[in-house]
């Protein structure tokens, strides 16, 4: 099973991204391109990053009716990205449609279980989900597994349970990662890279702890050292 540190490139323009990447020289990285950058720069940016040898997790969190998700995934597959995701809340039929759309592209397809910004209280009071965070994430993981997806996006604290239930090969990608001295920002369920390693996560997604660090390359190295 591959493991690694994925950098969340939450920038609003290609210029900002290039400024950031310049610090890493020609090094090949695993980059997460999310909605902000994709909606501002479009698929051409993704093609260019792939040509330069980077691996890409396209984090668009698709959530729509199955047919729309299937057709969209077909389009995204042509970008030869390495990872992509859908919302587990779209249920099994939508996730199966995503799998169908991805065809034999080899893209690792993940389901977002619950966003790491959601708290137990919000789950219960605002989303009216009474099952509790842990059981909800596990159930969404099982649904994703049943739909033939490759793994889930979950918090560090659910990675072990997901592996126990869905198998060690079922990929866990965990955001909400902070170096020990950093702020938690808008996450409710954060962890350090070391804690993520101990919980058996396969990939960590790190944004601001790297992109906003005084020395981003050093922060990235620290994440690698603590996680791998
Ligand atoms: O800056 P930070 O490390 O908090 O960035 C986390 C990244 O992970 C963001 O790009 C956010 O969109 C993403 N994320 C995610 N799934 C979650 C929580 C955050 O993909 N459940």
mmCIF file of N, CA and C and ligand atoms in Angstrom, residues 8 10 32 59 61 114-116 153 175 177-178 187 205-208, ligand 1:
data_model
loop_
_atom_site.group_PDB
_atom_site.id
_atom_site.type_symbol
_atom_site.label_atom_id
_atom_site.label_comp_id
_atom_site.label_asym_id
_atom_site.label_seq_id
_atom_site.Cartn_x
_atom_site.Cartn_y
_atom_site.Cartn_z
ATOM 1 N N UNK A 8 -2.319 20.271 0.172
ATOM 2 C CA UNK A 8 -3.557 20.920 -0.283
ATOM 3 C C UNK A 8 -3.210 22.297 -0.852
ATOM 4 N N UNK A 10 -4.540 25.131 -1.735
ATOM 5 C CA UNK A 10 -5.707 26.018 -1.677
ATOM 6 C C UNK A 10 -5.296 27.443 -2.032
ATOM 7 N N UNK A 32 -2.930 18.353 -3.980
ATOM 8 C CA UNK A 32 -4.395 18.329 -4.002
ATOM 9 C C UNK A 32 -4.881 19.642 -4.617
ATOM 10 N N UNK A 59 -9.793 17.293 -5.797
ATOM 11 C CA UNK A 59 -10.735 17.273 -4.679
ATOM 12 C C UNK A 59 -11.954 18.129 -5.011
ATOM 13 N N UNK A 61 -15.172 16.825 -4.681
ATOM 14 C CA UNK A 61 -16.270 16.340 -3.826
ATOM 15 C C UNK A 61 -17.609 16.336 -4.572
ATOM 16 N N UNK A 114 -17.498 12.290 6.553
ATOM 17 C CA UNK A 114 -18.000 13.558 7.101
ATOM 18 C C UNK A 114 -16.832 14.532 7.087
ATOM 19 N N UNK A 115 -17.089 15.758 6.709
ATOM 20 C CA UNK A 115 -16.030 16.767 6.692
ATOM 21 C C UNK A 115 -15.434 16.900 8.091
ATOM 22 N N UNK A 116 -14.120 17.127 8.128
ATOM 23 C CA UNK A 116 -13.473 17.250 9.452
ATOM 24 C C UNK A 116 -13.861 18.550 10.145
ATOM 25 N N UNK A 153 -12.147 9.605 2.531
ATOM 26 C CA UNK A 153 -11.538 10.734 3.219
ATOM 27 C C UNK A 153 -12.213 10.762 4.582
ATOM 28 N N UNK A 175 -7.417 14.521 6.110
ATOM 29 C CA UNK A 175 -7.105 15.943 6.237
ATOM 30 C C UNK A 175 -7.230 16.352 7.709
ATOM 31 N N UNK A 177 -4.887 17.984 9.364
ATOM 32 C CA UNK A 177 -3.570 17.720 9.957
ATOM 33 C C UNK A 177 -2.900 19.038 10.332
ATOM 34 N N UNK A 178 -2.353 19.073 11.507
ATOM 35 C CA UNK A 178 -1.656 20.268 11.988
ATOM 36 C C UNK A 178 -0.328 19.880 12.615
ATOM 37 N N UNK A 187 -11.173 23.362 11.703
ATOM 38 C CA UNK A 187 -11.442 21.931 11.884
ATOM 39 C C UNK A 187 -11.906 21.616 13.297
ATOM 40 N N UNK A 205 -3.435 14.786 4.242
ATOM 41 C CA UNK A 205 -3.592 15.986 3.415
ATOM 42 C C UNK A 205 -3.237 17.174 4.297
ATOM 43 N N UNK A 206 -2.231 17.923 3.900
ATOM 44 C CA UNK A 206 -1.812 19.068 4.714
ATOM 45 C C UNK A 206 -1.864 20.336 3.870
ATOM 46 N N UNK A 207 -2.636 21.304 4.346
ATOM 47 C CA UNK A 207 -2.729 22.586 3.645
ATOM 48 C C UNK A 207 -1.942 23.644 4.373
ATOM 49 N N UNK A 208 -2.663 24.414 5.191
ATOM 50 C CA UNK A 208 -2.076 25.598 5.805
ATOM 51 C C UNK A 208 -0.833 25.353 6.643
HETATM 52 O O1 LIG B 1 -5.336 23.984 5.441
HETATM 53 P P1 LIG B 1 -5.856 22.655 5.835
HETATM 54 O O2 LIG B 1 -4.760 21.656 6.159
HETATM 55 O O3 LIG B 1 -6.901 22.741 6.894
HETATM 56 O O4 LIG B 1 -6.555 22.121 4.526
HETATM 57 C C1 LIG B 1 -7.316 20.946 4.529
HETATM 58 C C2 LIG B 1 -7.701 20.614 3.120
HETATM 59 O O5 LIG B 1 -8.388 19.389 3.154
HETATM 60 C C3 LIG B 1 -8.611 21.611 2.454
HETATM 61 O O6 LIG B 1 -8.207 21.698 1.102
HETATM 62 C C4 LIG B 1 -9.992 20.997 2.545
HETATM 63 O O7 LIG B 1 -10.793 21.316 1.438
HETATM 64 C C5 LIG B 1 -9.670 19.530 2.559
HETATM 65 N N1 LIG B 1 -10.593 18.726 3.326
HETATM 66 C C6 LIG B 1 -11.127 17.608 2.757
HETATM 67 N N2 LIG B 1 -11.998 16.829 3.439
HETATM 68 C C7 LIG B 1 -12.311 17.107 4.697
HETATM 69 C C8 LIG B 1 -11.742 18.225 5.300
HETATM 70 C C9 LIG B 1 -10.882 19.022 4.580
HETATM 71 O O8 LIG B 1 -10.826 17.310 1.614
HETATM 72 N N3 LIG B 1 -13.097 16.276 5.352
#
